[in-house]
XYZ file of C-alpha atoms in Angstrom:
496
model
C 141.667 152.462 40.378
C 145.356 152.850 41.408
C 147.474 156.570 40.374
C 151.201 156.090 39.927
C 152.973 159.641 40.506
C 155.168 160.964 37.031
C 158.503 160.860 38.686
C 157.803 156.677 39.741
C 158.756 157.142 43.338
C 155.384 156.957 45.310
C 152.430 154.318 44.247
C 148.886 155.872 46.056
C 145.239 154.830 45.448
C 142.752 157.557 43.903
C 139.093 157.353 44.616
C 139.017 153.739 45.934
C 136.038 152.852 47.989
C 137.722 150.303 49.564
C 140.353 152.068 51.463
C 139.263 154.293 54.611
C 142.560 156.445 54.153
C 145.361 157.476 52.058
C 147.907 154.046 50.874
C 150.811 155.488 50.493
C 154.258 153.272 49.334
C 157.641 154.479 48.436
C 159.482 152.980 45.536
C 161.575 155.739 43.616
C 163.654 154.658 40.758
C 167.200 154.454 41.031
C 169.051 157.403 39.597
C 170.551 156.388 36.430
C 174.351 157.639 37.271
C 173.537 155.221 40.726
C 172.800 152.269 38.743
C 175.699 152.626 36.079
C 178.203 152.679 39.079
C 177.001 149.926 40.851
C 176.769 147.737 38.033
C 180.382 148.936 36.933
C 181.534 148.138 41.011
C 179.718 144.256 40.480
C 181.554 144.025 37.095
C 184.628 145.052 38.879
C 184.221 142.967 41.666
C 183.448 139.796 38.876
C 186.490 140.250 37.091
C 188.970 139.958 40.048
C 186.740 137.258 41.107
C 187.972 135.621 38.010
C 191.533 136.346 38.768
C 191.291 135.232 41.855
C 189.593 131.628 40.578
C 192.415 131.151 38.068
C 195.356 131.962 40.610
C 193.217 129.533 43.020
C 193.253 126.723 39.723
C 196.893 126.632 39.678
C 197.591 126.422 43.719
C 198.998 130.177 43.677
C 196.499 131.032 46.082
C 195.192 128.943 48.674
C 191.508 128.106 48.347
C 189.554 127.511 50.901
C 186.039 126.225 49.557
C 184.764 122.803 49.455
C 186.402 121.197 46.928
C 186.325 117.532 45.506
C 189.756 115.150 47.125
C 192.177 114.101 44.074
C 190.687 110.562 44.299
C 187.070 112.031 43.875
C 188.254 113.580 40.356
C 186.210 111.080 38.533
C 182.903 111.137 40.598
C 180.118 113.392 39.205
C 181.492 116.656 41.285
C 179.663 116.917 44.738
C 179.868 120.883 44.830
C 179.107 122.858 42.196
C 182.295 125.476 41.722
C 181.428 128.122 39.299
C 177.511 128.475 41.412
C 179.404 128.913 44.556
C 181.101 132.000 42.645
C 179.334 134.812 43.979
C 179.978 133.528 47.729
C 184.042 132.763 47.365
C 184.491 136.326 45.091
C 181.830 138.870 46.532
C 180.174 137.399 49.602
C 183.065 136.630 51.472
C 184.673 140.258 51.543
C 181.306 141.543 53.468
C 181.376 138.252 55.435
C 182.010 139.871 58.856
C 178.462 141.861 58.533
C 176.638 138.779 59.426
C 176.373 135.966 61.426
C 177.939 138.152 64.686
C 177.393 136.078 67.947
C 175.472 138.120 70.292
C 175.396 137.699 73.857
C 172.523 139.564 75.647
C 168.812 139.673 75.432
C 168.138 140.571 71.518
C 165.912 144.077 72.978
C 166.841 147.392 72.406
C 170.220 147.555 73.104
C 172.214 144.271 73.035
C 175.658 143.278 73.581
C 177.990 141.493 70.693
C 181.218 139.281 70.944
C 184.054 141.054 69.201
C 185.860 138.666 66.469
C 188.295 139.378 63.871
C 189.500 137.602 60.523
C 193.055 136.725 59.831
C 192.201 135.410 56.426
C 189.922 137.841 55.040
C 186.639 136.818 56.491
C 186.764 132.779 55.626
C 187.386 131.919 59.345
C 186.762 134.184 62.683
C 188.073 134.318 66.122
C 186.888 135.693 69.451
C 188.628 138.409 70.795
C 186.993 137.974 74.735
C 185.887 141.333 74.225
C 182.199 142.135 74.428
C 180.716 145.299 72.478
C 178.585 146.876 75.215
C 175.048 148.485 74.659
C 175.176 148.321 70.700
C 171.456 149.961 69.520
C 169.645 146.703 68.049
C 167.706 147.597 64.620
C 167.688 144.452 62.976
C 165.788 142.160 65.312
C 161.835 142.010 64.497
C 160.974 142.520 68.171
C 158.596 144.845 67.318
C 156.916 144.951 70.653
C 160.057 144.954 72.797
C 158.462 141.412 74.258
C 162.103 140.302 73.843
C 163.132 140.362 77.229
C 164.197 138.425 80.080
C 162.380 140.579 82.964
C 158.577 141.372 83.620
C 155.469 139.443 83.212
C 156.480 137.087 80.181
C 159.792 135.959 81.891
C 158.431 135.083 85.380
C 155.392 133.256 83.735
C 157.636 131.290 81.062
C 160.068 130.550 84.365
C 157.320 128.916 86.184
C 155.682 127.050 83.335
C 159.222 125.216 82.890
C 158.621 124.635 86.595
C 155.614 123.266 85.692
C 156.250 121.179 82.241
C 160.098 121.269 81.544
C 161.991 122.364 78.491
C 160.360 120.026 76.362
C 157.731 117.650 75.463
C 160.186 114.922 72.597
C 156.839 114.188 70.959
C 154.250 115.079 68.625
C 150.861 116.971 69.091
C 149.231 113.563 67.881
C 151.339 111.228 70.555
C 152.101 112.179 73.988
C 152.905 115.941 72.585
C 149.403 117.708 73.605
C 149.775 119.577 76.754
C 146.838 122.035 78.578
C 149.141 124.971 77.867
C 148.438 123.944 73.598
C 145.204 123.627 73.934
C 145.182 126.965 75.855
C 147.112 128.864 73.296
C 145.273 128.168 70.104
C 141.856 128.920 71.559
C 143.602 132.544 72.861
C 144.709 132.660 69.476
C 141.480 132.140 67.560
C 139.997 135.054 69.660
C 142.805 137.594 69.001
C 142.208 136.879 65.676
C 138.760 136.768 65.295
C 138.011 133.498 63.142
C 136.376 129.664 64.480
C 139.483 127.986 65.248
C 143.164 127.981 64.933
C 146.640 125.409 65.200
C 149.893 126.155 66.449
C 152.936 124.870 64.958
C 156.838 124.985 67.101
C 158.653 126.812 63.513
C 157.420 129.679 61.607
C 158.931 128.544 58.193
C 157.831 124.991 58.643
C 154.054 126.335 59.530
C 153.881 127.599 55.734
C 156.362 125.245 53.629
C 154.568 122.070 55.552
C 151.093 123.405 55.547
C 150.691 124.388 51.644
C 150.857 121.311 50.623
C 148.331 119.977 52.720
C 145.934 122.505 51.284
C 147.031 121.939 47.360
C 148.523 119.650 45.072
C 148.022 118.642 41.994
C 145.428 120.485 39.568
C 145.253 123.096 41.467
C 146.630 126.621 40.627
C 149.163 128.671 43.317
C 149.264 132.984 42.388
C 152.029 133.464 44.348
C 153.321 137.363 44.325
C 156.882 137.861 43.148
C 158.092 138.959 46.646
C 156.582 136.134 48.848
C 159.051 134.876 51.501
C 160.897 131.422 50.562
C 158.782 129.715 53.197
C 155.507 130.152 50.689
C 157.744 129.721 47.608
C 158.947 126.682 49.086
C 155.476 125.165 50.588
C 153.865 126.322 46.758
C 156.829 124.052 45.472
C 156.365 120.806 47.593
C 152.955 120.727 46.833
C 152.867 119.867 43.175
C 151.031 122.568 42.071
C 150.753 125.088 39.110
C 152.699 128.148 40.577
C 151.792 131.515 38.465
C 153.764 134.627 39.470
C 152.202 138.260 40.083
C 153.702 141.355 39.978
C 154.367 142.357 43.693
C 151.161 144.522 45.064
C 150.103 144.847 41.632
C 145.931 144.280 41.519
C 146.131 144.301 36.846
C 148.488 141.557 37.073
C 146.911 139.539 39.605
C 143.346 140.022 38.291
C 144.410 139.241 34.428
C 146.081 136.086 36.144
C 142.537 135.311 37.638
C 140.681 136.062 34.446
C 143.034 133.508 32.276
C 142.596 131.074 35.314
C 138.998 131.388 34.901
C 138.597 131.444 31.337
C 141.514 129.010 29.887
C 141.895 126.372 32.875
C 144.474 123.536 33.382
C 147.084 123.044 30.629
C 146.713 121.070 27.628
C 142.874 119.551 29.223
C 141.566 123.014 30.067
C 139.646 121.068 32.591
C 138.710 123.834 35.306
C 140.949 124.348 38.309
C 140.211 122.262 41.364
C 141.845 125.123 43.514
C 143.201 128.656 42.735
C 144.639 129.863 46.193
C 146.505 134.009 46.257
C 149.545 133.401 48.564
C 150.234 137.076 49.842
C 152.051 138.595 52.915
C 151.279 141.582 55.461
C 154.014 142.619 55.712
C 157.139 142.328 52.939
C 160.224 141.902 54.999
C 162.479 143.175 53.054
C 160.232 146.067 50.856
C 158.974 147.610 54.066
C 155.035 147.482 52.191
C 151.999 146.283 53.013
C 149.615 144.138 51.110
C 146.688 145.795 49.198
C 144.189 143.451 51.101
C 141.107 145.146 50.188
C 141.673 144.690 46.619
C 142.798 141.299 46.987
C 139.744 140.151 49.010
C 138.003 141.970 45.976
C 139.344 139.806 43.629
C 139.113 137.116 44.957
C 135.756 137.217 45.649
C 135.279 138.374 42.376
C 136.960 134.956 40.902
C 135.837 132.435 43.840
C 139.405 131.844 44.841
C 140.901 130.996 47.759
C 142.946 133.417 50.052
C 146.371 132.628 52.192
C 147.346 135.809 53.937
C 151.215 134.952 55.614
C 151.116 137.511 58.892
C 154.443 136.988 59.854
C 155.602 140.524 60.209
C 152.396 142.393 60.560
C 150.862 140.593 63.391
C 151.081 142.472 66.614
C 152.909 145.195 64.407
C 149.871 146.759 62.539
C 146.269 147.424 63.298
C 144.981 149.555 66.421
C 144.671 146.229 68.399
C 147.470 144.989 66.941
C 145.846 141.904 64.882
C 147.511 142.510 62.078
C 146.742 143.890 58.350
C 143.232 143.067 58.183
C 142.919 145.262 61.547
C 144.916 147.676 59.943
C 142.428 148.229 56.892
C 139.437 147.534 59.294
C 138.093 144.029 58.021
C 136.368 141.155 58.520
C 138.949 138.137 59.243
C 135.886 135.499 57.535
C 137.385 137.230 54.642
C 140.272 135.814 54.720
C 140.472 131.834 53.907
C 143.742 131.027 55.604
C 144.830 133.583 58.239
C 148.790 132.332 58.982
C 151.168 133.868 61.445
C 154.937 133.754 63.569
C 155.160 134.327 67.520
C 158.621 135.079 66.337
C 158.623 138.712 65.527
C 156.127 140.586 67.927
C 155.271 137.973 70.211
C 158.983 137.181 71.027
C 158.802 133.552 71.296
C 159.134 130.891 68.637
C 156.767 129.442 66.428
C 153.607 130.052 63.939
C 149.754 129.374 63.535
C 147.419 128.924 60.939
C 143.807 130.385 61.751
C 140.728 129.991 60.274
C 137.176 127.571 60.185
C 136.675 124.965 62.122
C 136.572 122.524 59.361
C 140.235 123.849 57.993
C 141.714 123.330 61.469
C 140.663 119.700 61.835
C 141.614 119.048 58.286
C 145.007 120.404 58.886
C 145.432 118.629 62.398
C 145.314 115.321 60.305
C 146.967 115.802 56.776
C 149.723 118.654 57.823
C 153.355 116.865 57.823
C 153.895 119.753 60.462
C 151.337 118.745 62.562
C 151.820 115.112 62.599
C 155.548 114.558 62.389
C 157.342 117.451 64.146
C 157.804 118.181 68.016
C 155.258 119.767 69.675
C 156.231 123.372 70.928
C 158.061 124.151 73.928
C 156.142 124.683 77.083
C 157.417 127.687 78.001
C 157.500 129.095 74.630
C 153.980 128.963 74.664
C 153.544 130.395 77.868
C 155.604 133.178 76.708
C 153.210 133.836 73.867
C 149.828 133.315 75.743
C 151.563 136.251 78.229
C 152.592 138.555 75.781
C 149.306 137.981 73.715
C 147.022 138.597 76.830
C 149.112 141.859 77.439
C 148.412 142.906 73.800
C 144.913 142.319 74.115
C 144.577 144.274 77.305
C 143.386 141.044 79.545
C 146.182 141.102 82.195
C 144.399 144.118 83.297
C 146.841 147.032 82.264
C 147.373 149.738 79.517
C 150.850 147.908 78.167
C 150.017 146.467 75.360
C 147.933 149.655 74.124
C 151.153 151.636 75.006
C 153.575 149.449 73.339
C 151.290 149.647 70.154
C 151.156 153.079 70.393
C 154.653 153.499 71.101
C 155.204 151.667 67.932
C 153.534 153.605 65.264
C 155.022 156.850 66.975
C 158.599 155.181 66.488
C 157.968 154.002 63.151
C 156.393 157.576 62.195
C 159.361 159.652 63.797
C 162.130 157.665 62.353
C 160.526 157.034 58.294
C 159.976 161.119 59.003
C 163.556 161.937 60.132
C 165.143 159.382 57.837
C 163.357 161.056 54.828
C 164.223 164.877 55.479
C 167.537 163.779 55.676
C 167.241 162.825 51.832
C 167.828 159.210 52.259
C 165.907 156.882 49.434
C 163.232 154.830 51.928
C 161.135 151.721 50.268
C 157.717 150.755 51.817
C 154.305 152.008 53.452
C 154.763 155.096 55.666
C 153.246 152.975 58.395
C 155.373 149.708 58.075
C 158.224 149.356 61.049
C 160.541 147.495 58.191
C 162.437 150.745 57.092
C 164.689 149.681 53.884
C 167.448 152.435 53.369
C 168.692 152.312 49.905
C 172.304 151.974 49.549
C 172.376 150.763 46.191
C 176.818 150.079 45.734
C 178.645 146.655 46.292
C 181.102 148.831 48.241
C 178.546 150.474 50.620
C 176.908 147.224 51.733
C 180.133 146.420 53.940
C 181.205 149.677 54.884
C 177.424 150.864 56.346
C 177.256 147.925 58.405
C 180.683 148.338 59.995
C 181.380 151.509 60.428
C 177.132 151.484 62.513
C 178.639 149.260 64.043
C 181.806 151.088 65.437
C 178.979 153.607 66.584
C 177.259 150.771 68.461
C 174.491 150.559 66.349
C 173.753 147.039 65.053
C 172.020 147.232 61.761
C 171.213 144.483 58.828
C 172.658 145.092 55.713
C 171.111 143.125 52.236
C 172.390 142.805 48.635
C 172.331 140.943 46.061
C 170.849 138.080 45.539
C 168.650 138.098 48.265
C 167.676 142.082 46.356
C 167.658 143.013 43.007
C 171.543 143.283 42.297
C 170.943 147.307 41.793
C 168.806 147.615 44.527
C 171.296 147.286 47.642
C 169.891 147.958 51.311
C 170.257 148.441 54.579
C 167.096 147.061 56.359
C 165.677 148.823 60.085
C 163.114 147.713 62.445
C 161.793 149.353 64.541
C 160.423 148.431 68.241
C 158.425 149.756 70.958
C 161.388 149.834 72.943
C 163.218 152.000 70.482
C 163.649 155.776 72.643
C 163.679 158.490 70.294
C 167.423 159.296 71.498
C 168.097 156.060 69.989
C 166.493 156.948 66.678
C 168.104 160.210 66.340
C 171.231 158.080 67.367
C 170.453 155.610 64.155
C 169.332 158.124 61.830
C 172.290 160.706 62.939
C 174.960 157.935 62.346
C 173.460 156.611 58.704
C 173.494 160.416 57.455
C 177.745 160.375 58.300
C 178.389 156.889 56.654
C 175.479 156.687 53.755
């Protein structure tokens, strides 16, 4: 069912009914002279860290760590030293490539506060100087909804008018405005299922919700790249977590068929639950989930399905609802349909979509739900605007022109990027552009000198990526102009 090219670098399906085009994902191998280097620059890098540690022991150098006072020698230590390695050795050289206040709207261009280090990146200081009109490719406004002008802005200005800031209670209190109510029924119709809930943080909408929906007895297949929101939800709730290999159908269906044909542990009493945990979008691999063959399978096995939207909603599709729009399917398909207004939306904030009977179930046993603040007025508003203008209801093209826009960008700059020769990771279609930059070294310099070019960009290593497997991470937005891109793609060729 799936072809792998000889040479490793490009996964595609052959003669799969269940795809209406061509899946193509990038993934080449790194080059073996590549990988010996970088692992010689870590080993390096590990030895001086060392050095550094011992001169550190004996007060020759100055450390400046969390460390346990003189009278605390005899407590079990607070902080543990030699896990904190990586971050006082290796981290802490590339420090200044994250974390940079900026102080504009996050949209296509943005503006950042200069700062310098007199101590080799373990404290900052503002300079008063502002970095004007620095190219933004690391924010996930994928729509270019980030803004503080046009039709969101005025209608998020008057809602606070309207409501204020903030609500200080729950949904199940004095939390539940109009505006809530409102935005969850809009957001059951964009996405085409009975009912959905909105939730005021992304990451708590999957590491509170989970639970709620498992515990124990029942079996999580969580794929290896899931974002720490699902590893962490999977976690809380108690159950048996079983890892797949990322996109792969063999090891996720022989993880089904063992499921199936073993059950629980030691009893072998059958499952009460087996629930997939998958994404749209991978973040930080730039591919996109094989949902056909997943909805397959797990049909196939009578298991349930928790598709995590974050990144692909509003970003994919030719209505812009996501994967499952993308591959032209039913959403019933789908179990649990969850999602940010973070990314495209550019507001704050997730959902969880799906029957009626899930919805209620979750309004009463999700910690989420019942514990946390409801969302900001005008956050909602913001999303209920931007959503509208997506699905063409405010009675103009935008939202059709900003998701065309999008694919165009994305298209153009994966195009450019690769006749250049750089090493790309991920679906041709997917606006999360991974440049490989594979060395320790590279990770630092790439970031600053795009950023002396007045290009902000988000640089990755290890161990948020494999530690050979270095990257410099692009996104790509509606708002992008293709001067820009050539801008972005120009500047990586001269520093890559």
């Amino acid at each position: 069912r799936i072809g792998h090219m000889t040479d490793g670098s490009c996964h595609f399906l052959a003669n799969c009914s269940l795809y209406k085009k061509p899946f193509l994902e990038y993934y080449e191998e790194t080059p073996l002279l590549v990988a010996v280097l970088t692992y010689m620059g870590y080993g390096i890098l590990t030895i001086f860290g060392y050095l550094r540690d011992f001169l550190r022991h004996w007060n020759i150098e100055k450390c400046h760590v969390a460390r346990e006072r003189e009278e605390q020698k005899d407590f079990v230590p607070l902080y543990q030293d030699f896990e904190n390695f990586y971050t006082r050795n290796l981290y802490m050289r590339i420090r200044d490539n994250w974390n940079r206040p900026i102080c504009s709207v996050p949209g296509a261009k943005m503006d950042v506060m200069e700062r310098v280090s007199h101590d080799y990146n373990w404290t900052f200081e503002h300079t008063g100087k502002v970095v004007k009109d620095v190219i933004n490719m690391g924010s996930y406004n994928y729509l270019g909804f980030a803004e503080n002008t046009g039709a969101c802005a005025d209608a998020a200005v008057e809602c606070t008018k309207k409501y204020g800031a903030g609500v200080s209670s729950t949904r199940s209190e004095i939390g539940n405005l109009d505006i809530h109510e409102e935005l969850e029924q809009l957001v059951a119709r964009f996405l085409g299922v009975e009912s959905s809930m909105a939730f005021g943080m992304g990451f708590a909408t999957n590491s509170m919700n989970i639970p709620a929906l498992t515990g124990k007895g029942c079996l999580i297949l969580s794929d290896e790249l899931n974002h720490a929101s699902l590893v962490l939800g999977a976690r809380l709730s108690g159950s048996t977590i079983r890892v797949f290999k990322h996109n792969n159908m063999q090891s996720l269906e022989k993880l089904l068929r063992d499921a199936i044909v073993n059950g629980q542990p030691r009893t072998h009493r059958p499952w009460k639950k087996i629930l997939i945990l998958v994404e749209g979008i991978y973040s930080m691999e730039g591919s996109i989930v094989r949902l056909p063959e997943v909805i397959a399978l797990k049909k196939r096995y009578k298991a349930y399905l928790y598709l995590d939207e974050a990144h692909s909603i509003g970003a994919l599709g030719p209505n812009g609802r996501g994967v499952v729009d993308y591959f032209g399917l039913d959403p019933k398909d789908v179990d649990i349909m969850m999602g940010t207004f973070t990314k495209s939306f550019g507001a704050a904030g997730g959902y969880i979509g799906g029957k009626k009977e899930l919805i209620d179930y979750l309004r009463w046993h999700s910690h989420s739900a019942l514990y946390a603040t409801s969302m900001s007025p005008p956050v909602a508003q913001q999303i209920i605007t931007s959503m509208k203008i997506i699905m063409g209801e405010d009675g103009t093209t935008l939202g059709a022109d900003r998701l065309s826009q999008l694919s165009e960008n994305t298209t153009y700059f994966r195009r450019k990027l690769h006749e250049m020769g750089f090493i790309l990771y991920g679906n041709d279609d997917s606006p999360v552009v991974p440049l490989m930059l594979y060395m320790p070294a590279k990770i630092g310099a790439f970031g600053r000198e795009m950023l002396k070019r007045n290009i902000g960009t988000v640089v990755v290593g290890f161990p948020a990526t494999p530690i050979i497997e270095s990257r410099a991470r692009f996104c790509v937005s509606a708002a992008h102009t293709r001067e820009m891109l050539d801008t972005v793609s120009a500047s990586a060729a001269l520093h890559c």
